[in-house]
PDB file of C-alpha atoms and ligand atoms in Angstrom:
ATOM      1  CA  MET A   1      18.790 273.131 102.849  1.00 54.00           C
ATOM      2  CA  ALA A   2      17.811 272.707 106.527  1.00 65.00           C
ATOM      3  CA  THR A   3      19.892 274.734 108.996  1.00 76.00           C
ATOM      4  CA  SER A   4      22.022 272.535 111.234  1.00 85.00           C
ATOM      5  CA  LYS A   5      20.988 272.918 114.877  1.00 94.00           C
ATOM      6  CA  VAL A   6      24.574 272.889 116.064  1.00 97.00           C
ATOM      7  CA  LEU A   7      23.701 274.914 119.201  1.00 97.00           C
ATOM      8  CA  ALA A   8      20.582 272.901 120.138  1.00 96.00           C
ATOM      9  CA  GLY A   9      20.107 272.655 123.892  1.00 96.00           C
ATOM     10  CA  ARG A  10      22.612 275.437 124.590  1.00 98.00           C
ATOM     11  CA  ILE A  11      21.884 278.720 126.366  1.00 98.00           C
ATOM     12  CA  ALA A  12      23.702 281.740 124.956  1.00 98.00           C
ATOM     13  CA  VAL A  13      24.026 285.068 126.753  1.00 99.00           C
ATOM     14  CA  ILE A  14      24.743 287.875 124.301  1.00 99.00           C
ATOM     15  CA  THR A  15      25.562 291.331 125.673  1.00 99.00           C
ATOM     16  CA  GLY A  16      24.937 294.325 123.451  1.00 98.00           C
ATOM     17  CA  GLY A  17      22.336 292.044 121.874  1.00 98.00           C
ATOM     18  CA  GLY A  18      20.025 294.964 121.201  1.00 98.00           C
ATOM     19  CA  SER A  19      21.988 296.255 118.207  1.00 98.00           C
ATOM     20  CA  GLY A  20      24.560 295.619 115.489  1.00 98.00           C
ATOM     21  CA  ILE A  21      26.887 292.663 115.983  1.00 98.00           C
ATOM     22  CA  GLY A  22      25.104 291.434 119.135  1.00 98.00           C
ATOM     23  CA  ARG A  23      21.739 291.399 117.334  1.00 98.00           C
ATOM     24  CA  ALA A  24      23.105 289.550 114.278  1.00 98.00           C
ATOM     25  CA  THR A  25      24.762 287.009 116.599  1.00 98.00           C
ATOM     26  CA  SER A  26      21.519 286.512 118.560  1.00 98.00           C
ATOM     27  CA  GLN A  27      19.668 285.872 115.290  1.00 98.00           C
ATOM     28  CA  LEU A  28      22.258 283.408 113.980  1.00 98.00           C
ATOM     29  CA  PHE A  29      22.539 281.523 117.273  1.00 98.00           C
ATOM     30  CA  ALA A  30      18.741 281.217 117.532  1.00 98.00           C
ATOM     31  CA  LYS A  31      18.634 279.907 113.950  1.00 97.00           C
ATOM     32  CA  HIS A  32      21.138 277.241 114.964  1.00 97.00           C
ATOM     33  CA  GLY A  33      19.079 276.051 117.914  1.00 97.00           C
ATOM     34  CA  ALA A  34      20.308 278.034 120.944  1.00 98.00           C
ATOM     35  CA  SER A  35      18.081 279.642 123.547  1.00 98.00           C
ATOM     36  CA  VAL A  36      19.210 283.264 123.570  1.00 98.00           C
ATOM     37  CA  ALA A  37      19.349 285.654 126.521  1.00 98.00           C
ATOM     38  CA  VAL A  38      19.626 289.068 124.882  1.00 98.00           C
ATOM     39  CA  VAL A  39      21.258 291.583 127.232  1.00 98.00           C
ATOM     40  CA  ASP A  40      21.353 295.330 126.725  1.00 98.00           C
ATOM     41  CA  ARG A  41      21.387 298.435 128.858  1.00 98.00           C
ATOM     42  CA  THR A  42      17.959 299.474 127.573  1.00 95.00           C
ATOM     43  CA  GLN A  43      14.846 297.385 127.080  1.00 97.00           C
ATOM     44  CA  GLY A  44      13.870 298.702 123.630  1.00 98.00           C
ATOM     45  CA  GLY A  45      16.752 297.315 121.566  1.00 98.00           C
ATOM     46  CA  ALA A  46      16.789 293.988 123.399  1.00 98.00           C
ATOM     47  CA  ASP A  47      13.040 293.542 122.853  1.00 98.00           C
ATOM     48  CA  GLU A  48      13.372 294.400 119.158  1.00 98.00           C
ATOM     49  CA  THR A  49      15.996 291.679 118.821  1.00 98.00           C
ATOM     50  CA  ILE A  50      13.790 289.165 120.616  1.00 98.00           C
ATOM     51  CA  ALA A  51      10.929 290.039 118.257  1.00 97.00           C
ATOM     52  CA  SER A  52      13.201 289.263 115.285  1.00 97.00           C
ATOM     53  CA  LEU A  53      14.060 285.738 116.498  1.00 96.00           C
ATOM     54  CA  PRO A  54      12.220 282.581 115.467  1.00 86.00           C
ATOM     55  CA  SER A  55       9.295 281.990 117.830  1.00 73.00           C
ATOM     56  CA  HIS A  56       9.783 280.208 121.099  1.00 72.00           C
ATOM     57  CA  THR A  57       9.368 276.466 121.243  1.00 83.00           C
ATOM     58  CA  ASP A  58       9.596 274.079 124.175  1.00 80.00           C
ATOM     59  CA  GLU A  59      13.272 273.616 123.297  1.00 89.00           C
ATOM     60  CA  GLN A  60      14.138 277.250 122.623  1.00 96.00           C
ATOM     61  CA  ILE A  61      13.277 280.131 124.919  1.00 96.00           C
ATOM     62  CA  HIS A  62      14.511 283.624 124.106  1.00 97.00           C
ATOM     63  CA  LYS A  63      14.376 286.388 126.693  1.00 97.00           C
ATOM     64  CA  SER A  64      15.553 289.978 127.023  1.00 98.00           C
ATOM     65  CA  PHE A  65      17.452 291.196 130.073  1.00 98.00           C
ATOM     66  CA  VAL A  66      18.350 294.773 130.961  1.00 98.00           C
ATOM     67  CA  ALA A  67      21.710 295.253 132.655  1.00 98.00           C
ATOM     68  CA  ASP A  68      24.681 297.595 132.586  1.00 98.00           C
ATOM     69  CA  VAL A  69      27.615 295.242 132.067  1.00 99.00           C
ATOM     70  CA  GLY A  70      29.947 297.667 133.840  1.00 98.00           C
ATOM     71  CA  ASP A  71      28.049 297.245 137.108  1.00 98.00           C
ATOM     72  CA  GLY A  72      29.019 294.145 139.116  1.00 98.00           C
ATOM     73  CA  ASP A  73      25.727 293.902 141.048  1.00 98.00           C
ATOM     74  CA  ALA A  74      23.718 294.242 137.838  1.00 98.00           C
ATOM     75  CA  VAL A  75      25.803 291.537 136.138  1.00 98.00           C
ATOM     76  CA  ARG A  76      25.449 289.105 139.040  1.00 98.00           C
ATOM     77  CA  GLY A  77      21.693 289.824 139.141  1.00 98.00           C
ATOM     78  CA  LEU A  78      21.489 289.177 135.411  1.00 98.00           C
ATOM     79  CA  VAL A  79      23.264 285.813 135.644  1.00 98.00           C
ATOM     80  CA  ALA A  80      20.986 284.819 138.540  1.00 98.00           C
ATOM     81  CA  GLY A  81      18.007 285.810 136.344  1.00 98.00           C
ATOM     82  CA  VAL A  82      19.298 283.610 133.512  1.00 98.00           C
ATOM     83  CA  MET A  83      19.564 280.679 135.976  1.00 98.00           C
ATOM     84  CA  ASP A  84      16.004 281.354 137.160  1.00 97.00           C
ATOM     85  CA  THR A  85      14.669 281.369 133.605  1.00 97.00           C
ATOM     86  CA  TYR A  86      16.464 278.304 132.243  1.00 97.00           C
ATOM     87  CA  LYS A  87      17.075 276.304 135.448  1.00 97.00           C
ATOM     88  CA  LYS A  88      20.649 275.732 134.280  1.00 97.00           C
ATOM     89  CA  PRO A  89      23.568 278.052 133.547  1.00 98.00           C
ATOM     90  CA  ALA A  90      24.425 279.500 130.152  1.00 98.00           C
ATOM     91  CA  THR A  91      27.438 277.852 128.496  1.00 98.00           C
ATOM     92  CA  ILE A  92      27.882 280.336 125.661  1.00 99.00           C
ATOM     93  CA  LEU A  93      28.717 283.978 126.297  1.00 99.00           C
ATOM     94  CA  VAL A  94      29.305 286.633 123.656  1.00 99.00           C
ATOM     95  CA  ASN A  95      30.507 289.963 125.043  1.00 99.00           C
ATOM     96  CA  SER A  96      29.502 292.450 122.362  1.00 99.00           C
ATOM     97  CA  ALA A  97      28.395 295.397 124.536  1.00 99.00           C
ATOM     98  CA  GLY A  98      30.720 298.269 123.787  1.00 98.00           C
ATOM     99  CA  ILE A  99      30.931 302.038 123.518  1.00 98.00           C
ATOM    100  CA  THR A 100      33.213 304.714 122.124  1.00 97.00           C
ATOM    101  CA  ARG A 101      33.947 308.183 123.553  1.00 98.00           C
ATOM    102  CA  ASP A 102      36.402 309.550 120.994  1.00 97.00           C
ATOM    103  CA  GLN A 103      38.736 312.459 121.674  1.00 98.00           C
ATOM    104  CA  LEU A 104      42.386 313.253 121.075  1.00 98.00           C
ATOM    105  CA  MET A 105      44.398 312.059 124.046  1.00 98.00           C
ATOM    106  CA  LEU A 106      45.656 315.599 124.717  1.00 98.00           C
ATOM    107  CA  LYS A 107      42.055 316.623 125.417  1.00 98.00           C
ATOM    108  CA  MET A 108      40.408 313.385 126.614  1.00 98.00           C
ATOM    109  CA  SER A 109      38.587 313.714 129.935  1.00 98.00           C
ATOM    110  CA  GLU A 110      39.228 311.271 132.754  1.00 98.00           C
ATOM    111  CA  GLU A 111      35.484 310.471 132.725  1.00 98.00           C
ATOM    112  CA  ASP A 112      35.561 309.459 129.060  1.00 98.00           C
ATOM    113  CA  PHE A 113      38.621 307.299 129.653  1.00 99.00           C
ATOM    114  CA  ASP A 114      37.063 305.597 132.682  1.00 99.00           C
ATOM    115  CA  GLU A 115      33.645 305.039 131.103  1.00 98.00           C
ATOM    116  CA  VAL A 116      35.022 303.228 128.055  1.00 99.00           C
ATOM    117  CA  ILE A 117      37.263 301.021 130.199  1.00 99.00           C
ATOM    118  CA  LYS A 118      34.345 300.303 132.532  1.00 99.00           C
ATOM    119  CA  VAL A 119      31.921 299.138 129.841  1.00 99.00           C
ATOM    120  CA  ASN A 120      34.265 297.480 127.345  1.00 99.00           C
ATOM    121  CA  LEU A 121      36.953 295.922 129.551  1.00 99.00           C
ATOM    122  CA  LYS A 122      35.527 295.622 133.057  1.00 99.00           C
ATOM    123  CA  GLY A 123      32.121 294.691 131.606  1.00 99.00           C
ATOM    124  CA  THR A 124      33.716 291.802 129.698  1.00 99.00           C
ATOM    125  CA  PHE A 125      35.546 290.695 132.853  1.00 99.00           C
ATOM    126  CA  LEU A 126      32.435 290.835 135.043  1.00 99.00           C
ATOM    127  CA  MET A 127      30.359 288.854 132.553  1.00 99.00           C
ATOM    128  CA  CYS A 128      33.010 286.151 132.086  1.00 99.00           C
ATOM    129  CA  GLN A 129      33.480 285.914 135.845  1.00 99.00           C
ATOM    130  CA  ALA A 130      29.764 285.633 136.686  1.00 98.00           C
ATOM    131  CA  VAL A 131      28.964 283.124 133.926  1.00 98.00           C
ATOM    132  CA  SER A 132      31.988 280.942 134.743  1.00 98.00           C
ATOM    133  CA  GLN A 133      31.147 281.053 138.467  1.00 98.00           C
ATOM    134  CA  ALA A 134      27.611 279.846 137.671  1.00 98.00           C
ATOM    135  CA  MET A 135      28.979 277.019 135.512  1.00 98.00           C
ATOM    136  CA  VAL A 136      31.559 275.913 138.084  1.00 98.00           C
ATOM    137  CA  LYS A 137      29.012 276.042 140.911  1.00 98.00           C
ATOM    138  CA  SER A 138      26.568 273.883 138.920  1.00 98.00           C
ATOM    139  CA  LYS A 139      29.377 271.570 137.723  1.00 98.00           C
ATOM    140  CA  VAL A 140      28.384 272.254 134.106  1.00 98.00           C
ATOM    141  CA  THR A 141      31.222 271.993 131.566  1.00 97.00           C
ATOM    142  CA  GLY A 142      31.601 272.695 127.855  1.00 98.00           C
ATOM    143  CA  GLY A 143      31.636 276.506 127.809  1.00 98.00           C
ATOM    144  CA  SER A 144      32.648 278.960 125.120  1.00 99.00           C
ATOM    145  CA  PHE A 145      33.208 282.650 125.864  1.00 99.00           C
ATOM    146  CA  ILE A 146      33.669 284.995 122.912  1.00 99.00           C
ATOM    147  CA  ASN A 147      34.928 288.491 123.611  1.00 99.00           C
ATOM    148  CA  ILE A 148      34.550 291.141 120.924  1.00 99.00           C
ATOM    149  CA  SER A 149      37.762 293.134 120.740  1.00 99.00           C
ATOM    150  CA  SER A 150      38.667 295.289 117.705  1.00 98.00           C
ATOM    151  CA  ILE A 151      41.279 295.792 115.029  1.00 98.00           C
ATOM    152  CA  ILE A 152      42.028 299.018 116.957  1.00 97.00           C
ATOM    153  CA  ALA A 153      43.502 296.838 119.758  1.00 98.00           C
ATOM    154  CA  THR A 154      46.493 296.011 117.593  1.00 97.00           C
ATOM    155  CA  MET A 155      46.879 299.090 115.377  1.00 96.00           C
ATOM    156  CA  GLY A 156      45.629 302.039 117.484  1.00 97.00           C
ATOM    157  CA  ASN A 157      43.546 304.888 116.085  1.00 95.00           C
ATOM    158  CA  ILE A 158      43.676 308.643 116.449  1.00 96.00           C
ATOM    159  CA  GLY A 159      41.090 309.749 119.031  1.00 97.00           C
ATOM    160  CA  GLN A 160      40.684 306.317 120.574  1.00 98.00           C
ATOM    161  CA  ALA A 161      43.266 305.992 123.368  1.00 98.00           C
ATOM    162  CA  ASN A 162      40.502 304.829 125.730  1.00 98.00           C
ATOM    163  CA  TYR A 163      38.897 302.443 123.214  1.00 98.00           C
ATOM    164  CA  SER A 164      42.177 300.918 122.003  1.00 98.00           C
ATOM    165  CA  ALA A 165      43.271 300.352 125.622  1.00 99.00           C
ATOM    166  CA  SER A 166      39.971 298.636 126.433  1.00 99.00           C
ATOM    167  CA  LYS A 167      40.130 296.402 123.357  1.00 99.00           C
ATOM    168  CA  ALA A 168      43.823 295.519 123.805  1.00 98.00           C
ATOM    169  CA  GLY A 169      43.009 294.705 127.442  1.00 99.00           C
ATOM    170  CA  ILE A 170      40.392 292.229 126.247  1.00 99.00           C
ATOM    171  CA  LEU A 171      43.059 290.331 124.282  1.00 98.00           C
ATOM    172  CA  GLY A 172      45.363 289.820 127.275  1.00 98.00           C
ATOM    173  CA  MET A 173      42.521 289.109 129.660  1.00 99.00           C
ATOM    174  CA  THR A 174      41.009 286.519 127.306  1.00 99.00           C
ATOM    175  CA  MET A 175      44.322 284.637 127.075  1.00 99.00           C
ATOM    176  CA  THR A 176      44.571 284.581 130.874  1.00 99.00           C
ATOM    177  CA  MET A 177      40.985 283.408 131.266  1.00 99.00           C
ATOM    178  CA  ALA A 178      41.597 280.687 128.671  1.00 99.00           C
ATOM    179  CA  LYS A 179      44.459 279.381 130.813  1.00 98.00           C
ATOM    180  CA  GLU A 180      42.534 279.597 134.084  1.00 98.00           C
ATOM    181  CA  LEU A 181      39.229 278.181 132.815  1.00 98.00           C
ATOM    182  CA  SER A 182      40.444 275.336 130.606  1.00 98.00           C
ATOM    183  CA  ARG A 183      40.395 272.966 133.592  1.00 98.00           C
ATOM    184  CA  PHE A 184      36.641 273.600 133.775  1.00 98.00           C
ATOM    185  CA  ASP A 185      36.315 272.921 130.032  1.00 98.00           C
ATOM    186  CA  ILE A 186      35.519 276.548 129.275  1.00 98.00           C
ATOM    187  CA  ARG A 187      37.149 278.003 126.152  1.00 99.00           C
ATOM    188  CA  CYS A 188      37.776 281.758 125.804  1.00 99.00           C
ATOM    189  CA  ASN A 189      38.564 283.497 122.530  1.00 99.00           C
ATOM    190  CA  SER A 190      38.533 287.014 121.089  1.00 99.00           C
ATOM    191  CA  VAL A 191      37.248 288.282 117.768  1.00 99.00           C
ATOM    192  CA  LEU A 192      38.779 291.426 116.262  1.00 98.00           C
ATOM    193  CA  PRO A 193      36.320 293.030 113.839  1.00 98.00           C
ATOM    194  CA  GLY A 194      37.603 295.551 111.316  1.00 97.00           C
ATOM    195  CA  PHE A 195      35.193 298.216 110.066  1.00 96.00           C
ATOM    196  CA  ILE A 196      31.670 296.794 110.355  1.00 97.00           C
ATOM    197  CA  SER A 197      28.508 298.540 109.205  1.00 96.00           C
ATOM    198  CA  THR A 198      26.428 298.973 112.414  1.00 96.00           C
ATOM    199  CA  PRO A 199      24.815 301.844 114.369  1.00 94.00           C
ATOM    200  CA  MET A 200      28.242 302.328 116.038  1.00 91.00           C
ATOM    201  CA  THR A 201      29.837 303.219 112.700  1.00 91.00           C
ATOM    202  CA  ASP A 202      26.785 304.899 111.095  1.00 89.00           C
ATOM    203  CA  ARG A 203      27.922 308.285 112.365  1.00 87.00           C
ATOM    204  CA  VAL A 204      31.350 308.052 110.681  1.00 90.00           C
ATOM    205  CA  PRO A 205      31.591 310.758 107.971  1.00 92.00           C
ATOM    206  CA  GLU A 206      31.375 309.622 104.326  1.00 92.00           C
ATOM    207  CA  LYS A 207      34.909 310.807 103.530  1.00 94.00           C
ATOM    208  CA  VAL A 208      36.357 308.710 106.373  1.00 91.00           C
ATOM    209  CA  ILE A 209      34.422 305.668 105.091  1.00 92.00           C
ATOM    210  CA  LYS A 210      35.899 306.224 101.615  1.00 94.00           C
ATOM    211  CA  MET A 211      39.375 306.367 103.125  1.00 92.00           C
ATOM    212  CA  MET A 212      38.712 303.182 105.155  1.00 90.00           C
ATOM    213  CA  LEU A 213      37.507 301.353 102.035  1.00 94.00           C
ATOM    214  CA  SER A 214      40.793 302.147 100.319  1.00 95.00           C
ATOM    215  CA  LEU A 215      42.558 300.273 103.150  1.00 94.00           C
ATOM    216  CA  ILE A 216      40.373 297.148 102.925  1.00 97.00           C
ATOM    217  CA  PRO A 217      41.727 294.681 100.342  1.00 97.00           C
ATOM    218  CA  LEU A 218      38.363 292.894 100.010  1.00 97.00           C
ATOM    219  CA  GLY A 219      36.893 296.278  99.071  1.00 95.00           C
ATOM    220  CA  THR A 220      33.726 296.412 101.197  1.00 96.00           C
ATOM    221  CA  LEU A 221      32.783 297.208 104.764  1.00 96.00           C
ATOM    222  CA  GLY A 222      32.072 294.174 106.922  1.00 98.00           C
ATOM    223  CA  GLN A 223      28.527 293.281 107.915  1.00 98.00           C
ATOM    224  CA  PRO A 224      27.425 292.275 111.436  1.00 98.00           C
ATOM    225  CA  GLU A 225      26.646 288.804 110.035  1.00 98.00           C
ATOM    226  CA  ASP A 226      30.346 288.361 109.164  1.00 98.00           C
ATOM    227  CA  ILE A 227      31.199 288.641 112.858  1.00 98.00           C
ATOM    228  CA  ALA A 228      28.201 286.521 113.887  1.00 98.00           C
ATOM    229  CA  GLU A 229      29.419 283.644 111.668  1.00 98.00           C
ATOM    230  CA  THR A 230      32.825 283.734 113.371  1.00 98.00           C
ATOM    231  CA  CYS A 231      31.119 283.708 116.778  1.00 99.00           C
ATOM    232  CA  LEU A 232      29.045 280.695 115.677  1.00 98.00           C
ATOM    233  CA  PHE A 233      32.220 278.832 114.765  1.00 98.00           C
ATOM    234  CA  LEU A 234      33.781 279.694 118.144  1.00 99.00           C
ATOM    235  CA  ALA A 235      30.617 278.686 120.034  1.00 98.00           C
ATOM    236  CA  SER A 236      30.251 275.366 118.222  1.00 98.00           C
ATOM    237  CA  PRO A 237      32.162 272.090 118.675  1.00 98.00           C
ATOM    238  CA  ALA A 238      33.885 272.792 115.309  1.00 98.00           C
ATOM    239  CA  SER A 239      36.328 274.957 117.312  1.00 98.00           C
ATOM    240  CA  LYS A 240      36.736 272.540 120.229  1.00 98.00           C
ATOM    241  CA  TYR A 241      40.556 272.694 120.124  1.00 98.00           C
ATOM    242  CA  ILE A 242      40.721 276.503 119.978  1.00 98.00           C
ATOM    243  CA  THR A 243      41.157 278.561 123.148  1.00 99.00           C
ATOM    244  CA  GLY A 244      43.114 281.705 123.991  1.00 98.00           C
ATOM    245  CA  ALA A 245      43.033 282.666 120.312  1.00 98.00           C
ATOM    246  CA  SER A 246      42.100 285.902 118.616  1.00 98.00           C
ATOM    247  CA  ILE A 247      40.544 285.920 115.155  1.00 98.00           C
ATOM    248  CA  ASP A 248      40.791 288.891 112.767  1.00 98.00           C
ATOM    249  CA  VAL A 249      37.653 289.524 110.702  1.00 98.00           C
ATOM    250  CA  ASN A 250      38.563 292.644 108.754  1.00 98.00           C
ATOM    251  CA  GLY A 251      38.535 292.082 104.995  1.00 98.00           C
ATOM    252  CA  GLY A 252      42.325 291.941 104.967  1.00 97.00           C
ATOM    253  CA  MET A 253      42.882 295.381 106.562  1.00 95.00           C
ATOM    254  CA  MET A 254      46.208 295.326 108.336  1.00 80.00           C
ATOM    255  CA  GLY A 255      46.833 298.893 109.416  1.00 65.00           C
TER     256      GLY A 255
HETATM  257  P1  LIG B 301      26.315 298.952 118.502  1.00 88.07           P
HETATM  258  O1  LIG B 301      26.434 300.317 119.083  1.00 88.07           O
HETATM  259  O2  LIG B 301      25.423 298.729 117.347  1.00 88.07           O
HETATM  260  O3  LIG B 301      25.911 297.915 119.653  1.00 88.07           O
HETATM  261  C1  LIG B 301      26.450 297.968 120.939  1.00 88.07           C
HETATM  262  C2  LIG B 301      25.361 297.599 121.923  1.00 88.07           C
HETATM  263  O4  LIG B 301      25.953 297.577 123.236  1.00 88.07           O
HETATM  264  C3  LIG B 301      24.208 298.620 121.976  1.00 88.07           C
HETATM  265  O5  LIG B 301      22.963 297.960 121.852  1.00 88.07           O
HETATM  266  C4  LIG B 301      24.348 299.257 123.346  1.00 88.07           C
HETATM  267  O6  LIG B 301      23.129 299.667 123.939  1.00 88.07           O
HETATM  268  C5  LIG B 301      25.007 298.129 124.143  1.00 88.07           C
HETATM  269  N1  LIG B 301      25.674 298.627 125.332  1.00 88.07           N
HETATM  270  C6  LIG B 301      26.480 299.709 125.426  1.00 88.07           C
HETATM  271  N2  LIG B 301      26.873 299.885 126.695  1.00 88.07           N
HETATM  272  C7  LIG B 301      26.310 298.889 127.423  1.00 88.07           C
HETATM  273  C8  LIG B 301      26.327 298.549 128.787  1.00 88.07           C
HETATM  274  N3  LIG B 301      27.015 299.284 129.679  1.00 88.07           N
HETATM  275  N4  LIG B 301      25.655 297.455 129.185  1.00 88.07           N
HETATM  276  C9  LIG B 301      24.938 296.711 128.311  1.00 88.07           C
HETATM  277  N5  LIG B 301      24.874 296.998 126.991  1.00 88.07           N
HETATM  278  C10 LIG B 301      25.545 298.078 126.559  1.00 88.07           C
HETATM  279  O7  LIG B 301      27.802 298.543 118.166  1.00 88.07           O
HETATM  280  P2  LIG B 301      28.401 297.309 117.326  1.00 88.07           P
HETATM  281  O8  LIG B 301      29.080 297.894 116.168  1.00 88.07           O
HETATM  282  O9  LIG B 301      27.420 296.230 117.185  1.00 88.07           O
HETATM  283  O10 LIG B 301      29.555 296.865 118.341  1.00 88.07           O
HETATM  284  C11 LIG B 301      29.525 295.640 119.043  1.00 88.07           C
HETATM  285  C12 LIG B 301      30.909 295.370 119.579  1.00 88.07           C
HETATM  286  O11 LIG B 301      31.820 295.252 118.484  1.00 88.07           O
HETATM  287  C13 LIG B 301      31.455 296.487 120.463  1.00 88.07           C
HETATM  288  O12 LIG B 301      32.160 295.923 121.536  1.00 88.07           O
HETATM  289  C14 LIG B 301      32.387 297.227 119.536  1.00 88.07           C
HETATM  290  O13 LIG B 301      33.409 297.890 120.255  1.00 88.07           O
HETATM  291  C15 LIG B 301      32.924 296.093 118.699  1.00 88.07           C
HETATM  292  N6  LIG B 301      33.465 296.512 117.415  1.00 88.07           N
HETATM  293  C16 LIG B 301      32.677 297.097 116.484  1.00 88.07           C
HETATM  294  C17 LIG B 301      33.246 297.474 115.263  1.00 88.07           C
HETATM  295  C18 LIG B 301      32.442 298.128 114.179  1.00 88.07           C
HETATM  296  O14 LIG B 301      33.052 298.536 113.175  1.00 88.07           O
HETATM  297  N7  LIG B 301      31.129 298.237 114.291  1.00 88.07           N
HETATM  298  C19 LIG B 301      34.591 297.241 115.022  1.00 88.07           C
HETATM  299  C20 LIG B 301      35.359 296.626 115.996  1.00 88.07           C
HETATM  300  C21 LIG B 301      34.777 296.257 117.193  1.00 88.07           C
END
C-alpha cells in the first residue's frame, strides 16, 4: 500500500535527530512527505540519520544542522539557517534532544542538575520560542510543536531528581505555550515515553531491564518507532483539535 504523504510540503525540525527517538521520527516524517531538518549537537549522528532518509527530491529536502539546544545564540542561528535553506519557516518541531546525569539527590552536583535542566527544559523552551517567532514574523500558521517529556515526569525515579524536574517542567511549559500560541494556530503537545529501547537506555543493566519488564503490562520494551508514530499523529491534521495535551506511550506502565 502506498504511504500517505500526510506531511507533504511541511518542514519539520527534529532535535536529537541523530539518534534513537529523534532518528525514528525523522525517518517516519520523511516517509510521509516532510522535509526534515535533523538537529544534533554533533555532526556524525545527524549525518547518519540524513543518509538513512529517502533521497532528496524537488519537494523534499533533508539537511543536518549542528546546534546545542541549550544555547540561545546557537538555537537562533539554527532557526535562521532553516529559513535560509527552505525560504520559509518550519511548522513542525519535535524536541527530542535530551540527556541524563543520574545520581542520588543527596550526592548530585549542582553542575549535573543545571546541565540536565539546560538541555532538556531550557533547550525545549528556546526551540519553541525561536520556531514560533519565525512563524509569527512570516505570518505562517498551522504549526505543531511536540515536546518529548517522560513517564519519569509523573512518577519520579531514584537518581533522577534533575531529569524528572526537567521532564515535569516540559509538561507545564507545553500547556502554557499551547494557551499562548493557539491564537497563531500553533498547537503544542507533550509525549511521555515509558521505557524505550534506544542508545539512552542501552547502558541500563540487564537486571534493571528485567525488573522494568515486570512493570509493563504489554510485556515488551517500547521501540523508537512507537514514539515516532505518536509524533506523526500529533504533527498531522488528524490531531487538529488537540493542544496542551500529554500522551502516555508506555505499554501500560503506571508506576
Ligand atoms: P538518545 O540518547 O538516543 O538521543 C538523544 C539525542 O539528543 C542524541 O543524539 C544527542 O546527541 C542529542 N542531544 C543531547 N544533548 C543535545 C544538545 N544539547 N543539543 C542537541 N542535541 C542534543 O536518546 P532517546 O532515547 O532517543 O531520547 C530522546 C528523548 O526521549 C529524550 O528527550 C529523552 O529524555 C526522552 N525519553 C527517552 C526515553 C527512553 O526510554 N529512551 C524515555 C522517556 C523519555
